[in-house]
Coordinates of C-alpha atoms and ligand atoms in Angstrom, one line a residue:
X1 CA 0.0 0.0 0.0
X2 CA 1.2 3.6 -0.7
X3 CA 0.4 4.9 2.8
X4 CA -0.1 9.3 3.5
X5 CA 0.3 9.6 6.9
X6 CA -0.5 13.3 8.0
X7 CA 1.3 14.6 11.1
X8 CA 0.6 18.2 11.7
X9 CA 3.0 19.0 14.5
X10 CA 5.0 15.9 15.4
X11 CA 7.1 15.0 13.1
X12 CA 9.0 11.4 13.1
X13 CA 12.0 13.7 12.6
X14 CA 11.7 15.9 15.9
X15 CA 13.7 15.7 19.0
X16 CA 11.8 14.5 21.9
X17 CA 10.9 16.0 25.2
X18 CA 10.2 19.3 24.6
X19 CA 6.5 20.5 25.4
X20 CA 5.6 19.5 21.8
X21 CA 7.6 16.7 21.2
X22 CA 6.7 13.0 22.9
X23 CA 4.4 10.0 22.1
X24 CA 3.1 11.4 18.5
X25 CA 6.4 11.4 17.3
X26 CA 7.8 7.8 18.3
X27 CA 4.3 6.7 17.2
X28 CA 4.4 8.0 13.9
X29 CA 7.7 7.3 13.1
X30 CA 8.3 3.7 14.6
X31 CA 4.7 2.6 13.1
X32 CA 6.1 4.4 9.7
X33 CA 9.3 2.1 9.8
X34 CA 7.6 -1.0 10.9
X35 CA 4.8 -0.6 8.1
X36 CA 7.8 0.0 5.3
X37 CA 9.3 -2.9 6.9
X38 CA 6.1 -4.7 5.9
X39 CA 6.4 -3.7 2.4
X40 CA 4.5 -0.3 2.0
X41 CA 5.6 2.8 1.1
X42 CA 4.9 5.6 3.7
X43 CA 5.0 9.2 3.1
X44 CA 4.6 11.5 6.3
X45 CA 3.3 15.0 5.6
X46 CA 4.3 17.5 8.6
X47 CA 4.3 20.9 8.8
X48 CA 7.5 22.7 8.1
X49 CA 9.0 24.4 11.0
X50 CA 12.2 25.2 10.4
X51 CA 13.1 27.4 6.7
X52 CA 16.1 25.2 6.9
X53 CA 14.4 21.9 6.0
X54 CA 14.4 20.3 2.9
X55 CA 11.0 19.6 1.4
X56 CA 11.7 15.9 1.2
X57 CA 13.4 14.2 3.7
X58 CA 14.5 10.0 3.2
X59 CA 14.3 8.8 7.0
X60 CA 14.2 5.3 5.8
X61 CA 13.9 2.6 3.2
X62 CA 10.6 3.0 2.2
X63 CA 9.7 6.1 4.7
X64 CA 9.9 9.4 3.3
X65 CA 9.0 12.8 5.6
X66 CA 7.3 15.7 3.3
X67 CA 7.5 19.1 5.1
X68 CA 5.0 21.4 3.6
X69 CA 4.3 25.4 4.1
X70 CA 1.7 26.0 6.4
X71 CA 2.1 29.1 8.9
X72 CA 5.2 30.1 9.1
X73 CA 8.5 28.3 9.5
X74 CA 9.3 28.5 12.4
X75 CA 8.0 26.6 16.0
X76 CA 4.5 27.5 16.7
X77 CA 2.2 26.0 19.6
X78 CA 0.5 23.1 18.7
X79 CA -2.5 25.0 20.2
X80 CA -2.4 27.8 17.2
X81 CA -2.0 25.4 14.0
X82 CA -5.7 25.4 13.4
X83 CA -5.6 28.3 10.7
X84 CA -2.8 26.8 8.7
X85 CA -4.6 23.3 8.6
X86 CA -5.9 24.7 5.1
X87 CA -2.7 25.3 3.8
X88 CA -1.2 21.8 4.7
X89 CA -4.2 19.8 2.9
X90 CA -3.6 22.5 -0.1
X91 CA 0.1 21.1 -0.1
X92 CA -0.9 17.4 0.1
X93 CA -3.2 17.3 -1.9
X94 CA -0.2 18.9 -5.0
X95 CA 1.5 16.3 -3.3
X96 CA -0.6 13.9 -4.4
X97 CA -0.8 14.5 -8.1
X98 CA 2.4 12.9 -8.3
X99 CA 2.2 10.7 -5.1
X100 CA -1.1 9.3 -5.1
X101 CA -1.9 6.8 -1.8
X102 CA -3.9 4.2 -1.6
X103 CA -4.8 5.6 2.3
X104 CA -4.6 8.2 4.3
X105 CA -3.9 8.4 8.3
X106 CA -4.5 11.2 10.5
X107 CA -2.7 11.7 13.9
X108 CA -3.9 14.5 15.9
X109 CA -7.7 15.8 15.2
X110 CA -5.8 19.0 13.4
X111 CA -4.1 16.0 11.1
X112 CA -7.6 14.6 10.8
X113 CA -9.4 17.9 9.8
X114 CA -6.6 18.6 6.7
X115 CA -6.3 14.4 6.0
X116 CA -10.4 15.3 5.6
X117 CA -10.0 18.5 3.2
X118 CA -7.0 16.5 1.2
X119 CA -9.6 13.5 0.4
X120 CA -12.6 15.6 -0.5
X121 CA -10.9 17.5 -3.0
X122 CA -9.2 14.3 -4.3
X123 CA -12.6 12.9 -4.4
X124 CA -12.9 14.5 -7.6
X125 CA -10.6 12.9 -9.3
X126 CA -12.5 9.5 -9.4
X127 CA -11.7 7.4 -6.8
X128 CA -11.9 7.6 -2.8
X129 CA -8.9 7.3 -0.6
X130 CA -10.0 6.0 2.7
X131 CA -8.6 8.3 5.8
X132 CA -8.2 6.8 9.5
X133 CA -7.7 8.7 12.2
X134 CA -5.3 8.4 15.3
X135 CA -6.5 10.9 18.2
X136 CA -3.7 10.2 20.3
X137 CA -5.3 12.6 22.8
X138 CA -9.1 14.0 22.8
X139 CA -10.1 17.3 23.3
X140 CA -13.6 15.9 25.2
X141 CA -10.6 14.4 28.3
X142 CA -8.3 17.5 28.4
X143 CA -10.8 19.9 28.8
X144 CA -12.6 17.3 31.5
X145 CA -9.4 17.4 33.2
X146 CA -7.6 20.5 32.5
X147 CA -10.5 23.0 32.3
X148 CA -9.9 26.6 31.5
X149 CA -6.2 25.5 31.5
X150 CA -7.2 24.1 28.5
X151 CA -5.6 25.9 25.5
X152 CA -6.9 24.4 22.5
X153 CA -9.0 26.1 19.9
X154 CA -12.6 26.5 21.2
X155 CA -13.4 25.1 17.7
X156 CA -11.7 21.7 18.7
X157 CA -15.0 21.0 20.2
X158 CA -17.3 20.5 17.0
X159 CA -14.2 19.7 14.9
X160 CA -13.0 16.6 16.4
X161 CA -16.3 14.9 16.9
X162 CA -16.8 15.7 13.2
X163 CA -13.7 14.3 12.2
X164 CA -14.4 11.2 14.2
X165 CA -17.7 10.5 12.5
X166 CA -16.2 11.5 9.3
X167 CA -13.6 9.1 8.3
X168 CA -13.7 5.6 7.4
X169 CA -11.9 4.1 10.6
X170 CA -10.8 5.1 14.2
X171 CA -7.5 3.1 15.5
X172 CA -7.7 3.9 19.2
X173 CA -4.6 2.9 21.0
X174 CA -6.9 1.6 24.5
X175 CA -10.1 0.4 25.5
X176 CA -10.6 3.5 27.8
X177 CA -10.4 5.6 24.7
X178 CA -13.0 3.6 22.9
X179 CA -15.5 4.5 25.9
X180 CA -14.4 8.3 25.0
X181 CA -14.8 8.3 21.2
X182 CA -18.5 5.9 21.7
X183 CA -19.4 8.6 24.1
X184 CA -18.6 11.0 21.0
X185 CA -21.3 9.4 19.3
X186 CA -18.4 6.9 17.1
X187 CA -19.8 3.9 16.1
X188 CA -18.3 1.0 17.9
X189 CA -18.3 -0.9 14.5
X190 CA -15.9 2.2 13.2
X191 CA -13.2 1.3 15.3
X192 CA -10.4 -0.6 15.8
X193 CA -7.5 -0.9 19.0
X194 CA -4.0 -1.1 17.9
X195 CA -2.1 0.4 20.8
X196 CA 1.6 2.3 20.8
X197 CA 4.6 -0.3 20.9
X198 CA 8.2 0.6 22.0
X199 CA 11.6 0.0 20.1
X200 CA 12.5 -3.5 21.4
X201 CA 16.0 -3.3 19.6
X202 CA 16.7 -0.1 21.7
X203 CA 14.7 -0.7 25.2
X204 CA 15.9 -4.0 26.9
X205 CA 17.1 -5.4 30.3
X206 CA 20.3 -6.2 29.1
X207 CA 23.0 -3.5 28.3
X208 CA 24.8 -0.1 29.4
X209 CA 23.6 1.2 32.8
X210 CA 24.1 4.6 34.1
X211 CA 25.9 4.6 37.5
X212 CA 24.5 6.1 40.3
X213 CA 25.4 6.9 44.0
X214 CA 24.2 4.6 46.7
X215 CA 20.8 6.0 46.9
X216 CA 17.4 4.3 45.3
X217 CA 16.7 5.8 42.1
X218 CA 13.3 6.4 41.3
X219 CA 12.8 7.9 37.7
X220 CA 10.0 9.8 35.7
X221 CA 10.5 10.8 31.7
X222 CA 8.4 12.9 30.1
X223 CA 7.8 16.1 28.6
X224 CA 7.5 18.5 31.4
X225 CA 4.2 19.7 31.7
X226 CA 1.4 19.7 34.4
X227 CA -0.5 17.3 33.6
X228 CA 2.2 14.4 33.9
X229 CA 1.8 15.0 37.9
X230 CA 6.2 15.3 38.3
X231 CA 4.9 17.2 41.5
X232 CA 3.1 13.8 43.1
X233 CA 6.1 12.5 42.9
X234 CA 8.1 15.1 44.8
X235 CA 4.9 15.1 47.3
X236 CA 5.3 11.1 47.6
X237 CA 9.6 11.7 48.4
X238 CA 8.5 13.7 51.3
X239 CA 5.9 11.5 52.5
X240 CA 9.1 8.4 52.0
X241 CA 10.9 11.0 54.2
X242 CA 8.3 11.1 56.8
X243 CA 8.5 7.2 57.0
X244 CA 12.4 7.3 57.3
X245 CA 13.0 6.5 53.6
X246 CA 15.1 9.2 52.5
X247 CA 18.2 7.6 51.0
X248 CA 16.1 7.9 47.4
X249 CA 16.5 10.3 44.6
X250 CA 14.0 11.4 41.8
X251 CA 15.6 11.7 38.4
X252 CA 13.5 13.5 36.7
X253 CA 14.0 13.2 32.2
X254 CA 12.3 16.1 30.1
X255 CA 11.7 19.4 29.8
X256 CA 12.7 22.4 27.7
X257 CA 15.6 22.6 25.1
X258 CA 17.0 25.3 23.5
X259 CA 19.8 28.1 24.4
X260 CA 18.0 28.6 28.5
X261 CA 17.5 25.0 28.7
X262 CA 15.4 23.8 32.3
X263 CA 16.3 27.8 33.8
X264 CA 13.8 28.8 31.1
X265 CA 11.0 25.8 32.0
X266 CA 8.6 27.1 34.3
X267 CA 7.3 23.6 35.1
X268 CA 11.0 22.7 36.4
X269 CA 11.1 25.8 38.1
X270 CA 7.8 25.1 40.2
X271 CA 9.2 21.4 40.9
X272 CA 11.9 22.7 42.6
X273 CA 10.3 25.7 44.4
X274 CA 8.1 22.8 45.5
X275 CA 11.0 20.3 46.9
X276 CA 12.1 23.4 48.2
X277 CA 9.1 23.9 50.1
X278 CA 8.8 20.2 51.1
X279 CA 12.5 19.9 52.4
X280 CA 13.3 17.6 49.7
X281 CA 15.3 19.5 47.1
X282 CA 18.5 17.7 47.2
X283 CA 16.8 14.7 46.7
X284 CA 15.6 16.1 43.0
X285 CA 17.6 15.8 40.0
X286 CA 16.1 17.2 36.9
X287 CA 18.3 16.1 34.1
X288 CA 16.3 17.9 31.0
X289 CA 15.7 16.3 27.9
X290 CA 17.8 13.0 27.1
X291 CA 17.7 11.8 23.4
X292 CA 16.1 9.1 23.0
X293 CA 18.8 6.3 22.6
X294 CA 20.3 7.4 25.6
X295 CA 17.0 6.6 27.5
X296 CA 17.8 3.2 27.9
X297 CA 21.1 3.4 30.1
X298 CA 19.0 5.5 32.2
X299 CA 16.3 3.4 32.6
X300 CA 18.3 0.6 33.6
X301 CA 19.2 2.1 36.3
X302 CA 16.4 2.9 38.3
X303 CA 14.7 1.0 40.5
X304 CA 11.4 2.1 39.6
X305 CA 9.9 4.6 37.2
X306 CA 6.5 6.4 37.8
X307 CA 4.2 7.6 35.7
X308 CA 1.4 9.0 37.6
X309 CA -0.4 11.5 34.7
X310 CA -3.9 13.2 35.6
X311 CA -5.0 11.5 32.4
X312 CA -3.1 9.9 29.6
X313 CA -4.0 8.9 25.5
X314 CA -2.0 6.2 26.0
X315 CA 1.7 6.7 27.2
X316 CA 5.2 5.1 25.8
X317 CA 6.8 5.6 28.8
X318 CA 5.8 2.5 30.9
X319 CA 6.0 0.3 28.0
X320 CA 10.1 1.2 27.3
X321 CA 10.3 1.3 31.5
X322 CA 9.0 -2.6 31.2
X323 CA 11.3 -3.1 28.4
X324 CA 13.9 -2.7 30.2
X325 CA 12.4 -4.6 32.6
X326 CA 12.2 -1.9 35.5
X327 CA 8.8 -2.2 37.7
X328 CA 6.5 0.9 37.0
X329 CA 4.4 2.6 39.8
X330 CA 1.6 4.1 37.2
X331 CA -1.3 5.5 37.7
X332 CA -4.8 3.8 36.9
X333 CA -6.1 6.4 33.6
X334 CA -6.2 5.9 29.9
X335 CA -3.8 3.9 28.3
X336 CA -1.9 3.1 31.4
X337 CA -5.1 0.8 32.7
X338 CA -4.5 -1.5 29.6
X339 CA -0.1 -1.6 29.5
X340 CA 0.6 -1.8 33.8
X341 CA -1.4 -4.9 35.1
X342 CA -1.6 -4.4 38.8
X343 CA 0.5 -6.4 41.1
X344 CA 2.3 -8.4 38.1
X345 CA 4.2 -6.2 36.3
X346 CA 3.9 -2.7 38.7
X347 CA 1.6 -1.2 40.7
X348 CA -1.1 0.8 39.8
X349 CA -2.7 3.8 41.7
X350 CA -5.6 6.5 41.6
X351 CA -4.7 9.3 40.2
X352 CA -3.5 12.7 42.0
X353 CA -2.9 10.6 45.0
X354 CA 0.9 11.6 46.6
X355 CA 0.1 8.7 49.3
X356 CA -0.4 6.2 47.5
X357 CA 2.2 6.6 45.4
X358 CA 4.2 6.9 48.2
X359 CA 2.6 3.2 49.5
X360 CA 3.8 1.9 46.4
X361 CA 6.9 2.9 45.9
X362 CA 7.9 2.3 49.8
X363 CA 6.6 -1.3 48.6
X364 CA 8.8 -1.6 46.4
X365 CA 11.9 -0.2 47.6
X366 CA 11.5 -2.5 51.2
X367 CA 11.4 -5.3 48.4
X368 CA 13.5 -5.6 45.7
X369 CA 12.3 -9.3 44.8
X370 CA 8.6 -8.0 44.2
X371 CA 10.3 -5.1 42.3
X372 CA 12.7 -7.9 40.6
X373 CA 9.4 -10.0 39.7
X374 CA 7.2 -7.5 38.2
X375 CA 10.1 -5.8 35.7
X376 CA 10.6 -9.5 34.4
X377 CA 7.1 -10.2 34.0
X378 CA 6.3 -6.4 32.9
X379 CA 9.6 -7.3 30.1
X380 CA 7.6 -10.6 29.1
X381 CA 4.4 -8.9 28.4
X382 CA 6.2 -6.0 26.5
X383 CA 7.7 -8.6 24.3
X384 CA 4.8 -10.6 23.6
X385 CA 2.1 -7.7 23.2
X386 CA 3.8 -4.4 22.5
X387 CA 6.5 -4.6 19.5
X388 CA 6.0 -2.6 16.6
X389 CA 5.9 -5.0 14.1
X390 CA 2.4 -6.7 16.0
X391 CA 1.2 -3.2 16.2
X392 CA 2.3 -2.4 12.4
X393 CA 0.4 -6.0 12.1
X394 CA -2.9 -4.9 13.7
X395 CA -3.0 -1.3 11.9
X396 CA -2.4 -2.9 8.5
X397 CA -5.6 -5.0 9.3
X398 CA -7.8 -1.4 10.3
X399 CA -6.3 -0.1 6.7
X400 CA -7.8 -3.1 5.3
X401 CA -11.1 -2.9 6.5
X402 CA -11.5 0.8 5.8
X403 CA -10.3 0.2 2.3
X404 CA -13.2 -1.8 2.0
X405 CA -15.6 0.5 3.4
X406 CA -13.8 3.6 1.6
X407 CA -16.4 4.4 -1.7
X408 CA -19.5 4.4 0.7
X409 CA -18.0 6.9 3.2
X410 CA -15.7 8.6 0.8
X411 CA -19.2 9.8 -0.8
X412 CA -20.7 10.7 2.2
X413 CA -18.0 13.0 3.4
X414 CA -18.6 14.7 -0.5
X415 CA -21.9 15.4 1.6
X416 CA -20.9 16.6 4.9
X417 CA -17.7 18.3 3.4
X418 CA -19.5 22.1 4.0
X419 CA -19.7 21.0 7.9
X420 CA -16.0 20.4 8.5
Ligands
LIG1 N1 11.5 11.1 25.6 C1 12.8 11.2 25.2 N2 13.6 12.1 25.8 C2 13.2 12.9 26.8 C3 11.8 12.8 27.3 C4 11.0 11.9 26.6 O1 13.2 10.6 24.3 O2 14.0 13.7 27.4 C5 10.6 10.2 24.9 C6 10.2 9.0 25.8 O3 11.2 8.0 25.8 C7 8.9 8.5 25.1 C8 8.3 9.8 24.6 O4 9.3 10.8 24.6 O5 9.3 7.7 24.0 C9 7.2 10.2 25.5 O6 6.0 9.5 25.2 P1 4.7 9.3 26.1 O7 3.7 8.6 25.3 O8 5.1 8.7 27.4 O9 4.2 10.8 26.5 P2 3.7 12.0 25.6 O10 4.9 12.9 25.4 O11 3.2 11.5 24.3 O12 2.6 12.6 26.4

């Protein structure tokens, strides 16, 4: 299959960590390579961000990354890309004159919108290209949990629904997110689950570990925002303290680049103000972003990692933390309910809850051979359920389906093209 996938403002090309930068990215660019590895030939469409890119950019056999003009080239907020979706179907669509696919897939509802406008006008030309959609996060579960934090476009409201009952198939990457998109009024029948995998050649148990001093090293990588609750963590060292576990660091992985690097993050500022407050400051390290094969080393050499999110599309980091076979302390939202199964390969919490995560890791650090046993049995499910080539596997099989149910809704979204 000649595959368009549309990725508005991750590209597979990006660096990781940065407030912009995380799951998308890995997703689109490890299912790209697995998919090419299956024989197809996958072009990614991304917005160009930088005047210094090349239009067309070979990451792979078989994987080529398009950068097309829409707003201007330089970093914007993912927040403000709305206006220029326009502009990025104009230039796939051109694109496609020469490059035509035999489907399209959306990541990101802003994806999905100018995956949408592409289609339509290729509609004309005789025959409809089937577009699936990844949400990878939904507007409906930010703004439940972030509120007037919330800075996404007030017309993400209508849009996203519409894009979700306007293409041919959704992949949702968790069964709490099917719940979400029914509740969006999504046929059940319109969608499939292929979840995220993680890079099993790079995240292993076996290999290069970082040394550390003598204390336990509990870990969190991420990009450094709010929502992925960094502070519960700093609340739950001070709570270890209070129980007379104090010989424990938190290594914290993420945040922003560029020339200020963490001095300029104002989450990693307001961590530290806060260990400050709590008394447990020199038990923080914030190390800022790591590339990604570097992740790894680190990894290894923690004795736990936790990822305790308010809410969470789906989340890498647990997967590549039982890869490397390292117990996870995650909390019990989104994707995280399906990948950490309680009590065998971590230990799962409520959300926003410093104690309990507190309870768990003390759990853990009083007893290594519970920690030992779930990172082996949280590597074994990893390697059986979560490699990219089963998930490359399972999307293949929603591409199929929709490419049989492609002319029915390719006509209807002729119809309902005004609305979107
Ligand atoms: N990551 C990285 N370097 C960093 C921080 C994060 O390579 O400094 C990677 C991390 O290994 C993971 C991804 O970014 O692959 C984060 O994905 P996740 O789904 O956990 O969170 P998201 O960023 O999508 O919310």
């Amino acid at each position: 299959m000649r595959i368009s996938m549309v990725s508005e403002h991750a590209s597979p090309l990006a660096v990781l960590g940065g407030v912009d930068a995380g799951g998308q990215n890995v997703h689109v660019a490890a299912l790209s390579a697995s998919l090419a590895k299956r024989g197809h030939s996958v072009t990614v469409y991304t917005r160009r961000d930088n005047g210094a890119l090349p239009t067309r950019v070979r990451m792979r056999p078989g994987v080529e990354v398009v950068h097309i003009d829409a707003g201007p080239p330089e970093p914007v907020s993912k927040d403000e890309l709305l206006p220029f979706m326009g502009q990025l179907a104009d230039g796939i669509s051109a694109d496609w004159d020469c490059n035509p696919p035999d489907i399209v897939h959306g990541h990101f509802w802003m994806s999905g919108v100018a995956a949408l406008d592409a289609a339509r006008r290729n509609y004309g030309s005789g025959y409809p290209v089937p577009v699936l959609q990844t949400f990878h996060a939904l507007g409906t579960v930010k703004r439940r949990h972030q509120g007037v934090q919330d800075t996404s476009p007030a017309q993400r409201a209508w849009l996203e629904p519409s894009v979700g009952r306007n293409v041919d198939r959704i992949i949702a990457t968790c069964s709490d997110e099917v719940f979400e998109l029914t509740a969006m009024g999504v046929p059940r029948s319109n969608i499939s689950i292929a979840p995220c995998g993680v890079d099993l050649e790079l995240f292993g148990a076996t290999g290069e570990v970082e040394p550390r001093g003598r204390r336990h090293r509990i870990m969190s990588v991420g990009r450094l925002v709010p929502r992925k609750g960094v502070d519960l963590v700093v609340r739950a060292l001070r709570l270890l303290k209070d129980q007379g576990i104090d010989d424990v660091e938190l290594l914290v992985v993420g945040g922003a680049s560029g020339p200020d690097g963490l001095g300029g993050d104002p989450e990693a500022r307001r961590l530290m103000e806060l260990a400050g407050e709590l008394g447990v400051a020199d038990q923080v390290v914030l190390r800022g972003q790591i590339p990604q094969d570097k992740i790894p080393t680190v990894l290894r050499s923690a004795d736990a990692v936790v990822c305790v999110p308010w809410y969470e599309p789906f989340g890498i980091v647990p997967l590549e933390a039982m890869a490397c076979g390292v117990p996870v302390v995650a909390a019990s939202v989104g994707g995280l309910i399906d990948t950490v199964v309680d009590r065998k390969t971590g230990l799962q919490v409520p959300p926003k809850d410093p104690e309990a995560v507190a309870c768990a890791l003390a759990e853990l650090l009083r007893d290594p051979q519970l920690a030992q046993e779930l990172g082996r049995a949280g590597r074994k499910r990893v390697r059986t359920r979560y490699s990219w080539d089963r998930v490359a596997a399972d999307t293949e099989k929603a591409y199929n389906l929709a490419r049989n149910s492609g002319a029915l809704s390719g006509a209807l979204r002729q119809l309902e093209g005004e609305a979107l």
